[in-house]
Coordinates of C-alpha atoms and ligand atoms in Angstrom, one line a residue:
X156 CA -67.5 -82.1 -31.4
X157 CA -70.2 -79.3 -32.6
X158 CA -73.7 -79.3 -30.5
X159 CA -76.1 -77.2 -32.6
X160 CA -78.4 -75.3 -30.2
X161 CA -81.8 -73.3 -31.6
X162 CA -81.5 -69.9 -30.3
X163 CA -84.9 -67.8 -29.6
X164 CA -84.5 -63.9 -30.1
X165 CA -84.1 -63.6 -26.4
X166 CA -81.3 -66.0 -26.2
X167 CA -80.0 -63.9 -29.2
X168 CA -80.2 -60.7 -26.8
X169 CA -78.7 -62.8 -24.1
X170 CA -75.9 -64.1 -26.0
X171 CA -75.0 -59.9 -27.3
X172 CA -74.9 -58.7 -23.7
X173 CA -73.2 -61.6 -22.2
X174 CA -69.4 -60.2 -22.7
X175 CA -70.4 -56.9 -21.3
X176 CA -69.7 -55.2 -17.7
X177 CA -73.1 -55.5 -15.7
X178 CA -73.5 -51.7 -16.4
X179 CA -72.7 -51.9 -19.9
X180 CA -75.3 -54.8 -20.3
X181 CA -77.9 -53.1 -18.6
X182 CA -78.1 -49.8 -20.8
X183 CA -77.4 -51.9 -23.8
X184 CA -80.3 -54.1 -23.1
X185 CA -82.9 -51.2 -23.2
X186 CA -81.7 -50.6 -26.9
X187 CA -82.1 -54.1 -27.9
X188 CA -85.6 -55.1 -28.4
X189 CA -87.5 -57.9 -29.4
X190 CA -90.3 -56.8 -31.6
X191 CA -93.6 -56.7 -30.4
X192 CA -92.8 -59.2 -27.7
X193 CA -94.0 -62.7 -27.8
X194 CA -97.4 -63.5 -26.5
X195 CA -97.7 -62.8 -22.6
X196 CA -94.9 -60.2 -22.5
X197 CA -95.8 -56.4 -22.7
X198 CA -94.3 -55.2 -25.7
X199 CA -90.6 -53.2 -24.6
X200 CA -90.1 -49.7 -25.4
X201 CA -86.7 -48.9 -27.4
X202 CA -84.4 -46.5 -25.9
X203 CA -83.1 -44.1 -28.4
X204 CA -81.4 -41.1 -29.1
X205 CA -78.9 -41.6 -26.1
X206 CA -75.4 -41.1 -25.6
X207 CA -73.2 -44.1 -26.8
X208 CA -71.2 -45.6 -24.1
X209 CA -67.4 -44.8 -24.3
X210 CA -65.2 -47.2 -25.5
X211 CA -67.9 -48.8 -27.8
X212 CA -67.5 -48.7 -31.9
X213 CA -70.6 -46.9 -32.5
X214 CA -71.4 -46.7 -36.1
X215 CA -72.7 -43.3 -35.5
X216 CA -71.3 -39.7 -36.9
X217 CA -71.5 -36.4 -35.1
X218 CA -73.0 -33.6 -35.4
X219 CA -71.0 -31.5 -37.6
X220 CA -71.7 -34.3 -40.6
X221 CA -75.3 -34.1 -39.7
X222 CA -75.5 -30.7 -40.5
X223 CA -72.6 -30.0 -42.9
X224 CA -72.5 -33.2 -44.8
X225 CA -76.3 -34.4 -44.9
X226 CA -78.3 -31.1 -44.9
X227 CA -76.2 -28.4 -46.2
X228 CA -73.8 -30.9 -48.7
X229 CA -76.6 -31.1 -51.4
X230 CA -76.8 -27.9 -52.2
X231 CA -74.3 -26.5 -55.0
X232 CA -74.6 -22.9 -54.9
X233 CA -73.9 -21.9 -51.2
X234 CA -70.4 -21.8 -50.7
X235 CA -69.5 -24.2 -47.4
X236 CA -66.9 -23.1 -45.3
X237 CA -65.8 -25.4 -42.5
X238 CA -64.3 -23.6 -39.8
X239 CA -61.8 -26.0 -38.1
X240 CA -58.8 -28.1 -38.5
X241 CA -58.3 -29.4 -41.9
X242 CA -59.7 -32.9 -41.5
X243 CA -63.3 -32.2 -40.9
X244 CA -63.6 -30.4 -43.7
X245 CA -61.3 -33.0 -46.0
X246 CA -63.5 -35.9 -44.5
X247 CA -66.8 -34.7 -45.2
X248 CA -65.9 -33.4 -48.7
X249 CA -67.9 -35.5 -51.5
X250 CA -68.0 -38.3 -49.1
X251 CA -71.5 -38.8 -49.5
X252 CA -72.4 -39.6 -53.2
X253 CA -74.9 -36.9 -53.3
X254 CA -75.6 -36.0 -57.2
X255 CA -76.1 -32.8 -58.6
X256 CA -77.2 -31.6 -61.9
X257 CA -75.5 -28.3 -62.3
X258 CA -78.1 -26.5 -64.6
X259 CA -77.8 -23.3 -67.2
X260 CA -76.0 -21.7 -64.6
X261 CA -73.6 -24.0 -63.8
X262 CA -72.9 -22.8 -60.5
X263 CA -71.5 -25.6 -58.4
X264 CA -69.3 -25.7 -55.5
X265 CA -69.5 -29.2 -54.5
X266 CA -66.2 -30.2 -56.0
X267 CA -64.6 -27.9 -54.0
X268 CA -63.2 -28.9 -50.1
X269 CA -63.6 -24.8 -48.0
X270 CA -62.0 -25.1 -44.8
X271 CA -60.1 -22.2 -42.6
X272 CA -57.6 -25.0 -41.7
X273 CA -57.1 -24.1 -38.3
X274 CA -53.5 -24.0 -36.3
X275 CA -52.5 -23.9 -33.1
X276 CA -52.1 -20.2 -33.2
X277 CA -55.7 -19.9 -34.0
X278 CA -56.8 -22.0 -31.1
X279 CA -55.0 -20.0 -28.7
X280 CA -55.5 -16.3 -29.9
X281 CA -59.1 -17.2 -31.8
X282 CA -59.8 -17.8 -35.2
X283 CA -62.0 -14.9 -36.0
X284 CA -59.9 -13.0 -38.3
X285 CA -59.0 -15.8 -40.2
X286 CA -62.5 -17.1 -40.8
X287 CA -63.1 -13.5 -42.1
X288 CA -60.7 -13.8 -44.5
X289 CA -61.5 -16.8 -45.7
X290 CA -65.3 -15.7 -46.0
X291 CA -63.8 -12.9 -47.8
X292 CA -61.7 -14.8 -50.2
X293 CA -64.6 -17.3 -51.1
X294 CA -66.5 -14.1 -52.2
X295 CA -63.7 -12.3 -54.2
X296 CA -63.2 -15.8 -55.9
X297 CA -66.7 -17.1 -56.4
X298 CA -69.3 -14.2 -55.9
X299 CA -71.5 -16.9 -54.7
X300 CA -75.2 -16.0 -53.5
X301 CA -75.0 -17.7 -50.2
X302 CA -71.7 -18.8 -47.7
X303 CA -72.2 -20.8 -45.3
X304 CA -70.1 -21.4 -42.5
X305 CA -69.9 -24.7 -40.0
X306 CA -68.4 -24.8 -36.7
X307 CA -66.2 -27.9 -35.6
X308 CA -65.5 -29.0 -32.1
X309 CA -62.4 -26.5 -31.3
X310 CA -64.7 -23.0 -32.8
X311 CA -67.1 -24.1 -29.5
X312 CA -64.5 -24.7 -27.2
X313 CA -62.4 -21.6 -27.9
X314 CA -65.7 -19.6 -28.3
X315 CA -65.4 -18.0 -31.4
X316 CA -68.6 -16.0 -32.5
X317 CA -69.3 -17.3 -36.0
X318 CA -72.5 -15.6 -36.2
X319 CA -71.1 -12.4 -35.6
X320 CA -68.2 -12.8 -38.2
X321 CA -71.3 -14.2 -40.5
X322 CA -73.3 -11.1 -39.9
X323 CA -70.5 -8.5 -40.3
X324 CA -69.8 -10.1 -43.6
X325 CA -73.2 -9.9 -45.0
X326 CA -73.7 -6.5 -44.1
X327 CA -70.3 -5.9 -45.7
X328 CA -71.1 -7.5 -49.5
X329 CA -74.7 -7.0 -49.6
X330 CA -75.4 -8.8 -52.1
X331 CA -74.5 -12.6 -50.6
X332 CA -76.5 -14.6 -47.4
X333 CA -74.0 -15.3 -44.8
X334 CA -75.0 -17.5 -42.2
X335 CA -73.5 -19.7 -40.0
X336 CA -74.2 -22.7 -37.8
X337 CA -73.1 -23.6 -34.0
X338 CA -72.8 -27.4 -35.5
X339 CA -69.6 -28.7 -33.3
X340 CA -69.3 -32.5 -33.4
X341 CA -69.5 -33.0 -29.6
X342 CA -73.1 -31.4 -29.3
X343 CA -75.6 -34.0 -29.3
X344 CA -75.1 -37.5 -29.4
X345 CA -75.1 -38.2 -33.3
X346 CA -75.9 -36.3 -36.1
X347 CA -79.4 -36.0 -35.3
X348 CA -78.5 -32.7 -33.6
X349 CA -76.9 -31.7 -36.8
X350 CA -79.9 -32.0 -38.6
X351 CA -81.9 -29.9 -36.1
X352 CA -79.1 -27.2 -36.2
X353 CA -78.8 -27.3 -39.8
X354 CA -83.1 -27.0 -40.2
X355 CA -83.6 -24.2 -37.8
X356 CA -80.7 -22.0 -39.8
X357 CA -82.1 -22.9 -43.0
X358 CA -85.2 -22.0 -41.8
X359 CA -84.1 -18.9 -40.4
X360 CA -81.8 -17.8 -43.1
X361 CA -83.2 -18.9 -46.7
X362 CA -87.0 -20.0 -46.5
X363 CA -89.2 -17.3 -47.8
X364 CA -86.3 -15.2 -49.0
X365 CA -87.6 -15.3 -52.9
X366 CA -91.2 -13.9 -52.9
X367 CA -91.7 -14.6 -56.7
X368 CA -94.5 -16.8 -57.1
X369 CA -93.6 -20.3 -58.8
X370 CA -95.7 -21.9 -61.7
X371 CA -97.3 -25.3 -61.3
X372 CA -101.1 -26.4 -60.8
X373 CA -99.8 -29.1 -58.0
X374 CA -97.0 -27.4 -56.2
X375 CA -95.0 -29.8 -53.5
X376 CA -91.4 -29.8 -51.5
X377 CA -90.3 -32.9 -51.2
X378 CA -88.3 -32.7 -48.0
X379 CA -85.4 -35.1 -46.5
X380 CA -84.4 -36.4 -50.0
X381 CA -80.9 -36.1 -50.7
X382 CA -80.1 -37.6 -54.2
X383 CA -77.6 -40.2 -53.3
X384 CA -77.0 -42.4 -56.4
X385 CA -79.8 -40.0 -58.1
X386 CA -82.7 -41.3 -56.4
X387 CA -83.8 -37.6 -56.4
X388 CA -83.6 -37.4 -60.3
X389 CA -85.6 -40.4 -60.2
X390 CA -88.3 -39.2 -58.0
X391 CA -88.2 -35.7 -60.2
X392 CA -88.8 -38.0 -63.2
X393 CA -92.0 -39.5 -61.9
X394 CA -93.3 -36.6 -60.3
X395 CA -93.1 -34.9 -63.7
X396 CA -94.4 -37.0 -65.4
X397 CA -97.7 -37.0 -62.9
X398 CA -98.0 -33.3 -63.6
X399 CA -96.5 -32.2 -59.9
X400 CA -94.4 -29.5 -59.6
X401 CA -91.5 -30.0 -57.1
X402 CA -90.5 -26.7 -56.0
X403 CA -87.8 -27.7 -53.5
X404 CA -86.1 -30.5 -52.8
X405 CA -84.4 -30.7 -49.2
X406 CA -81.9 -30.8 -49.9
X407 CA -80.8 -33.3 -52.9
X408 CA -79.8 -31.5 -56.2
X409 CA -81.1 -28.1 -54.4
X410 CA -80.2 -24.7 -54.8
X411 CA -80.3 -21.6 -53.1
X412 CA -83.2 -20.4 -54.7
X413 CA -85.4 -23.6 -54.2
X414 CA -84.9 -23.1 -50.3
X415 CA -85.6 -19.7 -50.7
X416 CA -88.9 -20.2 -52.6
X417 CA -90.2 -23.2 -50.3
X418 CA -92.8 -21.1 -49.0
X419 CA -94.5 -21.2 -52.3
X420 CA -95.4 -24.8 -52.4
X421 CA -99.0 -26.2 -51.1
X422 CA -98.5 -29.5 -49.9
X423 CA -95.1 -30.9 -48.0
X424 CA -94.0 -34.2 -48.6
X425 CA -91.7 -36.0 -45.8
X426 CA -89.4 -38.9 -47.3
X427 CA -86.9 -39.2 -44.4
X428 CA -88.5 -38.1 -41.3
X429 CA -85.5 -38.1 -39.3
X430 CA -83.9 -35.5 -40.7
X431 CA -86.5 -33.0 -41.5
X432 CA -89.1 -33.1 -39.6
X433 CA -88.2 -29.9 -37.9
X434 CA -88.8 -27.8 -41.6
X435 CA -92.3 -29.7 -42.3
X436 CA -93.2 -28.6 -38.9
X437 CA -91.9 -25.0 -39.4
X438 CA -93.2 -24.7 -42.9
X439 CA -96.8 -25.7 -41.3
X440 CA -96.5 -23.6 -38.6
X441 CA -95.3 -20.1 -40.1
X442 CA -96.8 -20.7 -43.7
X443 CA -99.9 -22.9 -43.2
X444 CA -98.3 -25.7 -45.4
X445 CA -99.4 -29.2 -44.1
X446 CA -97.3 -32.3 -44.6
X447 CA -98.0 -35.9 -45.3
X448 CA -95.3 -38.5 -45.3
X449 CA -94.6 -40.4 -48.5
X450 CA -91.5 -43.0 -49.3
X451 CA -90.2 -43.9 -52.9
X452 CA -88.2 -46.7 -51.5
X453 CA -89.9 -49.6 -53.1
X454 CA -92.3 -49.9 -56.0
X455 CA -95.8 -50.8 -53.8
X456 CA -94.1 -47.6 -51.8
X457 CA -93.6 -45.4 -54.7
X458 CA -97.1 -45.7 -56.3
X459 CA -98.7 -45.2 -52.8
X460 CA -96.7 -42.2 -52.2
X461 CA -97.7 -40.6 -55.6
X462 CA -101.5 -41.7 -55.0
X463 CA -101.5 -40.0 -51.6
X464 CA -100.0 -36.6 -53.1
X465 CA -102.9 -37.1 -55.8
X466 CA -105.6 -37.7 -53.3
X467 CA -104.3 -34.6 -51.2
X468 CA -104.9 -32.7 -54.0
X469 CA -108.4 -34.3 -54.5
X470 CA -108.0 -33.5 -58.4
X471 CA -109.8 -36.3 -60.8
X472 CA -107.5 -35.6 -63.5
X473 CA -104.2 -35.6 -61.4
X474 CA -105.6 -39.0 -59.9
X475 CA -106.2 -40.4 -63.2
X476 CA -102.9 -39.1 -64.7
X477 CA -100.7 -40.6 -61.7
X478 CA -103.0 -43.9 -62.6
X479 CA -101.3 -44.1 -65.8
X480 CA -97.6 -43.7 -65.0
X481 CA -98.3 -46.3 -62.5
X482 CA -99.6 -48.5 -65.2
X483 CA -97.0 -47.7 -67.1
X484 CA -94.4 -48.3 -65.0
X485 CA -95.2 -51.2 -63.2
X486 CA -95.5 -54.2 -65.0
X487 CA -91.5 -53.7 -66.1
X488 CA -90.6 -53.5 -62.3
X489 CA -93.1 -56.5 -61.5
X490 CA -91.5 -58.6 -64.4
X491 CA -87.8 -58.3 -62.9
X492 CA -89.4 -58.9 -59.3
X493 CA -90.8 -61.9 -60.4
X494 CA -87.8 -63.4 -62.4
X495 CA -85.0 -62.5 -59.0
X496 CA -87.8 -63.9 -56.6
X497 CA -87.1 -67.6 -58.1
X498 CA -83.7 -66.9 -56.1
X499 CA -84.1 -64.7 -53.6
X500 CA -87.4 -65.8 -51.7
X501 CA -87.0 -67.0 -48.3
X502 CA -83.5 -65.3 -48.3
X503 CA -82.6 -62.9 -44.9
X504 CA -81.6 -59.2 -44.4
X505 CA -80.1 -57.2 -41.7
X506 CA -80.7 -53.3 -41.9
X507 CA -78.6 -51.0 -40.0
X508 CA -78.5 -47.4 -41.2
X509 CA -79.2 -44.2 -40.2
X510 CA -82.4 -42.9 -39.2
X511 CA -85.5 -43.8 -42.0
X512 CA -83.5 -46.1 -45.0
X513 CA -83.3 -49.0 -41.7
X514 CA -87.0 -48.7 -42.5
X515 CA -87.5 -47.9 -45.8
X516 CA -85.4 -50.5 -47.3
X517 CA -87.6 -53.6 -45.8
X518 CA -90.0 -52.9 -48.3
X519 CA -87.7 -53.6 -51.3
X520 CA -86.7 -56.6 -49.8
X521 CA -89.9 -57.6 -48.9
X522 CA -90.6 -57.3 -52.6
X523 CA -88.4 -59.6 -53.4
X524 CA -89.5 -61.9 -50.9
X525 CA -86.7 -61.4 -48.6
X526 CA -87.2 -61.0 -44.9
X527 CA -85.5 -58.6 -42.5
X528 CA -84.6 -60.4 -39.2
X529 CA -82.9 -57.5 -37.3
X530 CA -82.6 -53.7 -38.2
X531 CA -82.2 -50.4 -36.6
X532 CA -81.3 -47.3 -36.5
X533 CA -77.9 -45.1 -35.9
X534 CA -79.5 -42.4 -34.5
X535 CA -83.0 -42.5 -34.9
X536 CA -85.9 -41.4 -32.3
X537 CA -88.3 -43.0 -30.7
X538 CA -91.1 -41.9 -33.1
X539 CA -88.8 -43.5 -35.7
X540 CA -89.1 -46.9 -34.1
X541 CA -92.6 -46.4 -32.9
X542 CA -94.2 -44.2 -35.7
X543 CA -95.8 -41.0 -35.3
X544 CA -99.8 -39.9 -35.4
X545 CA -99.9 -36.4 -35.2
X546 CA -102.9 -34.8 -36.2
X547 CA -105.7 -34.2 -36.8
X548 CA -104.6 -30.8 -36.1
X549 CA -105.6 -29.6 -39.7
X550 CA -108.6 -29.9 -41.8
X551 CA -108.0 -29.1 -45.4
X552 CA -110.7 -28.1 -47.5
X553 CA -109.5 -29.7 -50.8
X554 CA -111.1 -26.9 -53.4
X555 CA -110.9 -23.9 -51.4
X556 CA -107.5 -24.8 -49.7
X557 CA -109.1 -23.7 -46.3
X558 CA -107.0 -25.0 -43.4
X559 CA -108.8 -24.9 -40.1
X560 CA -106.8 -25.3 -37.0
X561 CA -107.9 -27.4 -34.1
X562 CA -106.8 -26.5 -30.8
X563 CA -103.9 -28.8 -29.6
X564 CA -101.0 -28.9 -27.2
X565 CA -97.4 -28.7 -28.6
X566 CA -97.1 -31.6 -26.6
X567 CA -100.1 -33.0 -28.0
X568 CA -99.2 -32.5 -31.5
X569 CA -95.9 -33.9 -31.2
X570 CA -96.4 -37.3 -29.9
X571 CA -100.3 -37.9 -29.9
X572 CA -101.1 -41.4 -28.6
X573 CA -101.9 -44.0 -31.0
X574 CA -105.5 -43.8 -32.5
X575 CA -107.3 -47.2 -33.2
X576 CA -108.2 -47.8 -36.8
X577 CA -111.8 -46.7 -36.8
X578 CA -111.0 -43.8 -35.0
X579 CA -108.8 -42.8 -37.8
X580 CA -111.2 -43.7 -40.4
X581 CA -113.9 -41.4 -38.8
X582 CA -111.9 -38.8 -38.4
X583 CA -110.1 -39.1 -42.4
X584 CA -113.7 -38.9 -43.5
X585 CA -114.5 -35.9 -41.4
X586 CA -112.0 -34.5 -43.8
X587 CA -108.6 -34.5 -41.5
X588 CA -105.6 -35.0 -43.3
X589 CA -103.2 -37.2 -41.4
X590 CA -99.2 -37.0 -41.0
X591 CA -99.8 -40.3 -39.7
X592 CA -96.5 -42.6 -40.2
X593 CA -95.6 -46.0 -39.2
X594 CA -92.3 -46.4 -37.7
X595 CA -89.7 -49.4 -38.2
X596 CA -91.6 -51.5 -35.7
X597 CA -94.7 -51.9 -37.2
X598 CA -93.4 -52.9 -40.5
X599 CA -91.1 -55.6 -38.9
X600 CA -92.3 -59.0 -38.0
X601 CA -93.3 -60.6 -34.3
X602 CA -89.9 -61.6 -32.9
X603 CA -87.4 -59.9 -34.9
X604 CA -84.9 -57.9 -33.2
X605 CA -84.5 -54.5 -33.5
X606 CA -81.6 -52.8 -32.3
X607 CA -80.8 -49.1 -31.6
X608 CA -77.2 -47.9 -32.2
X609 CA -75.4 -51.5 -32.9
X610 CA -71.8 -51.1 -32.6
X611 CA -69.1 -53.4 -34.1
X612 CA -69.0 -56.1 -31.4
X613 CA -72.7 -56.8 -31.7
X614 CA -73.0 -56.7 -35.7
X615 CA -70.1 -59.5 -35.2
X616 CA -71.8 -61.3 -33.0
X617 CA -75.3 -61.2 -34.6
X618 CA -74.0 -62.2 -38.1
X619 CA -71.9 -65.2 -36.3
X620 CA -75.6 -66.4 -34.7
X621 CA -78.2 -65.3 -37.3
X622 CA -76.0 -65.6 -40.3
X623 CA -77.9 -63.6 -42.8
X624 CA -77.8 -63.8 -46.5
X625 CA -77.1 -59.8 -46.5
X626 CA -75.5 -57.2 -44.5
X627 CA -76.8 -53.5 -45.1
X628 CA -74.7 -50.6 -43.3
X629 CA -72.1 -48.1 -43.7
X630 CA -68.7 -48.1 -45.1
X631 CA -67.2 -48.7 -41.4
X632 CA -69.1 -51.9 -41.4
X633 CA -68.1 -53.0 -45.0
X634 CA -65.0 -54.9 -44.9
X635 CA -65.6 -56.7 -41.3
X636 CA -68.7 -57.7 -42.5
X637 CA -67.6 -58.8 -45.6
X638 CA -64.4 -60.6 -43.8
X639 CA -66.8 -62.6 -41.7
X640 CA -68.4 -64.5 -45.4
X641 CA -71.5 -62.4 -45.3
X642 CA -72.3 -60.0 -48.6
X643 CA -72.2 -56.5 -47.6
X644 CA -74.6 -53.6 -49.3
X645 CA -74.0 -49.9 -48.4
X646 CA -77.0 -48.2 -48.4
X647 CA -75.4 -45.1 -47.4
X648 CA -73.5 -44.5 -50.5
X649 CA -75.1 -47.4 -52.6
X650 CA -71.4 -49.0 -53.2
X651 CA -71.6 -46.5 -55.9
X652 CA -74.7 -48.4 -57.7
X653 CA -78.1 -46.6 -57.6
X654 CA -80.6 -45.1 -58.0
X655 CA -82.6 -47.3 -55.9
X656 CA -86.0 -44.9 -55.4
X657 CA -88.9 -44.9 -57.5
X658 CA -89.8 -47.6 -60.3
X659 CA -86.3 -47.7 -62.1
X660 CA -84.4 -47.9 -58.6
X661 CA -86.3 -50.9 -57.5
X662 CA -85.6 -52.6 -60.8
X663 CA -81.9 -51.4 -59.9
X664 CA -82.1 -52.5 -56.5
X665 CA -83.4 -56.3 -57.3
X666 CA -80.7 -57.0 -60.1
X667 CA -78.1 -56.2 -57.4
X668 CA -79.2 -57.9 -54.6
X669 CA -79.9 -60.7 -56.5
X670 CA -76.1 -61.2 -57.8
X671 CA -74.9 -60.4 -54.2
X672 CA -77.1 -63.0 -52.4
X673 CA -76.3 -65.5 -55.4
X674 CA -72.4 -65.3 -55.5
X675 CA -70.3 -68.3 -54.3
X676 CA -67.6 -65.8 -53.5
X677 CA -68.7 -65.5 -50.1
X678 CA -68.8 -68.7 -49.1
X679 CA -65.1 -69.1 -49.5
X680 CA -64.5 -67.2 -46.8
X681 CA -63.5 -68.7 -43.4
X682 CA -65.1 -66.6 -40.5
X683 CA -63.5 -66.9 -36.9
X684 CA -66.0 -68.9 -35.9
X685 CA -65.5 -71.5 -38.4
X686 CA -62.2 -72.2 -37.6
X687 CA -62.7 -72.0 -34.1
X688 CA -66.2 -72.2 -33.1
X689 CA -67.1 -71.4 -29.0
X690 CA -70.7 -72.2 -29.7
X691 CA -72.4 -73.5 -32.8
X692 CA -75.6 -72.4 -33.0
X693 CA -78.3 -71.8 -35.5
X694 CA -81.4 -69.3 -35.8
X695 CA -84.6 -70.6 -36.1
X696 CA -87.3 -68.6 -38.1
X697 CA -90.6 -68.9 -35.9
Ligands
CFM977 FE1 -82.3 -39.1 -43.4 FE2 -80.5 -39.5 -45.4 FE3 -81.2 -41.6 -43.4 FE4 -79.8 -39.3 -42.5 FE5 -77.4 -40.3 -43.4 FE6 -77.8 -40.6 -45.7 FE7 -78.5 -42.3 -43.7 MO1 -76.2 -42.0 -44.5 S1 -80.8 -38.1 -44.3 S2 -81.6 -40.5 -41.7 S3 -77.9 -38.7 -41.7 S4 -82.0 -41.0 -45.1 S5 -76.0 -39.4 -45.0 S6 -79.2 -39.8 -47.1 S7 -77.5 -42.4 -45.8 S8 -77.2 -41.8 -42.6 S9 -80.6 -43.4 -43.4
HCA978 C1 -72.5 -39.2 -42.5 C2 -72.7 -39.6 -43.6 C3 -72.9 -41.0 -44.0 C4 -72.0 -42.0 -43.7 C5 -72.1 -43.3 -44.5 C6 -71.1 -44.5 -43.9 C7 -73.4 -41.0 -45.6 O1 -73.4 -39.7 -41.3 O2 -71.7 -38.5 -41.6 O3 -71.1 -44.7 -42.7 O4 -70.8 -45.1 -44.8 O5 -74.4 -41.6 -46.0 O6 -72.3 -40.5 -46.1 O7 -73.9 -41.4 -43.1

């Protein structure tokens, strides 16, 4: 006999925690948050960027993945050598679907997997000589502009000095920049530490190397866009249509020279704040280039971001051009949205991805009339959930480009308490530019579940209780979710689809999701709870 019970968000949270040993349950409880606590409750702070409890099957990856795969992976003309056993190199080889366009010089090392292939004797006697030989071999074969070395776990444990080797080889070659990353997988609690290590070294060894000024009236860098499924191509298409020059993308479809020339931009636009905010802050501190948050995931978000860039430059011709481009593109997007909405309105989604997409993609779903009922990051920090309202530490005069600095402490600059809308307006009117952006929580409805570092067990449980119409995550989650009879869409690799950014991307996404949530095939699957139910429950949307 089945009993149908209605579960509140608090009940669901309890269900997720029920099976855990008390200590584990106490820890996980701090990472499962009912968004914008219901009336008479104080909003909970979410605990994020903390170590995954051993034994739990996390969705996260490692520091090496964040450094080598994520930040440096999409750059085509730097030879990336993994110093370590072969598996790390092999499993980070072309898995991320970052696209590239080799250009006239044709230099593209992405199809290669370079590794020192450490063996037992290297672990015992040290691997520096082998690394030196690998760098030499890469130089002799390709004569690249740059060679980057990435440390895997054993390298840190045995103490190979990869930086000394890199310095020695750089001096020896004279015409090739060799630099290294101490990004051992175990450093930090996730990919996130790898982003930071990567950002620091890219800034130290590459940014500023090319001092030839770049042409262009409105020069920007696009930070935190990795050209997955060709997203960066679509964004570049729109920027070009608007007459905006993209000096460097960090690091989708990028080259050595783009990094080296980034200091020539007038404005930094930040797409994935989690992975690249360090570079944005360093470019501002060293070169005085301000940054603003943008988001090209979602048609409305794309239009808003283009307008934001135009507003920054404050030039009427640019603002008009941006409006023309939007007016040209938007009707096509709206027509497709109107069609799919007849089938997708009211459907529900769950998004558990990385450190920014779980937030950005909720906009695309909203445009389809779909509701994100639960979401979370694998490795986001608190500011990715709660938002960041930095500034006003600079005041930019649109005509003269003068930047007036305000006195702020470093601490204040990073985590400034939230200001009221009125306070912001007044400051904005006074000419201050805000690097303000909303985190995930602000965009999620009241009573939704925001869960940090979701794991295999909780994912299954959530799906069982809330039965979303679609679940979005990565390859490790894909098949277990599908076996529960729920359509699954990978928001990392796009399941070979895409682009999903910009206007064309929005159309692709609407059509694909429409097909997925409308497919009958999933209803033929029998999930374990359907054959052997412990509890029949339903989640009722308030
Ligand atoms: Fe930024 Fe990314 Fe993401 Fe990320 Fe990633 Fe990625 Fe991602 Mo996979 S940089 S945080 S470390 S948007 S690789 S392109 S899809 S987890 S949400
Ligand atoms: C990474 C890369 C990854 C993995 C995706 C996945 C990506 O974090 O090392 O789990 O499917 O986007 O390729 O995030």
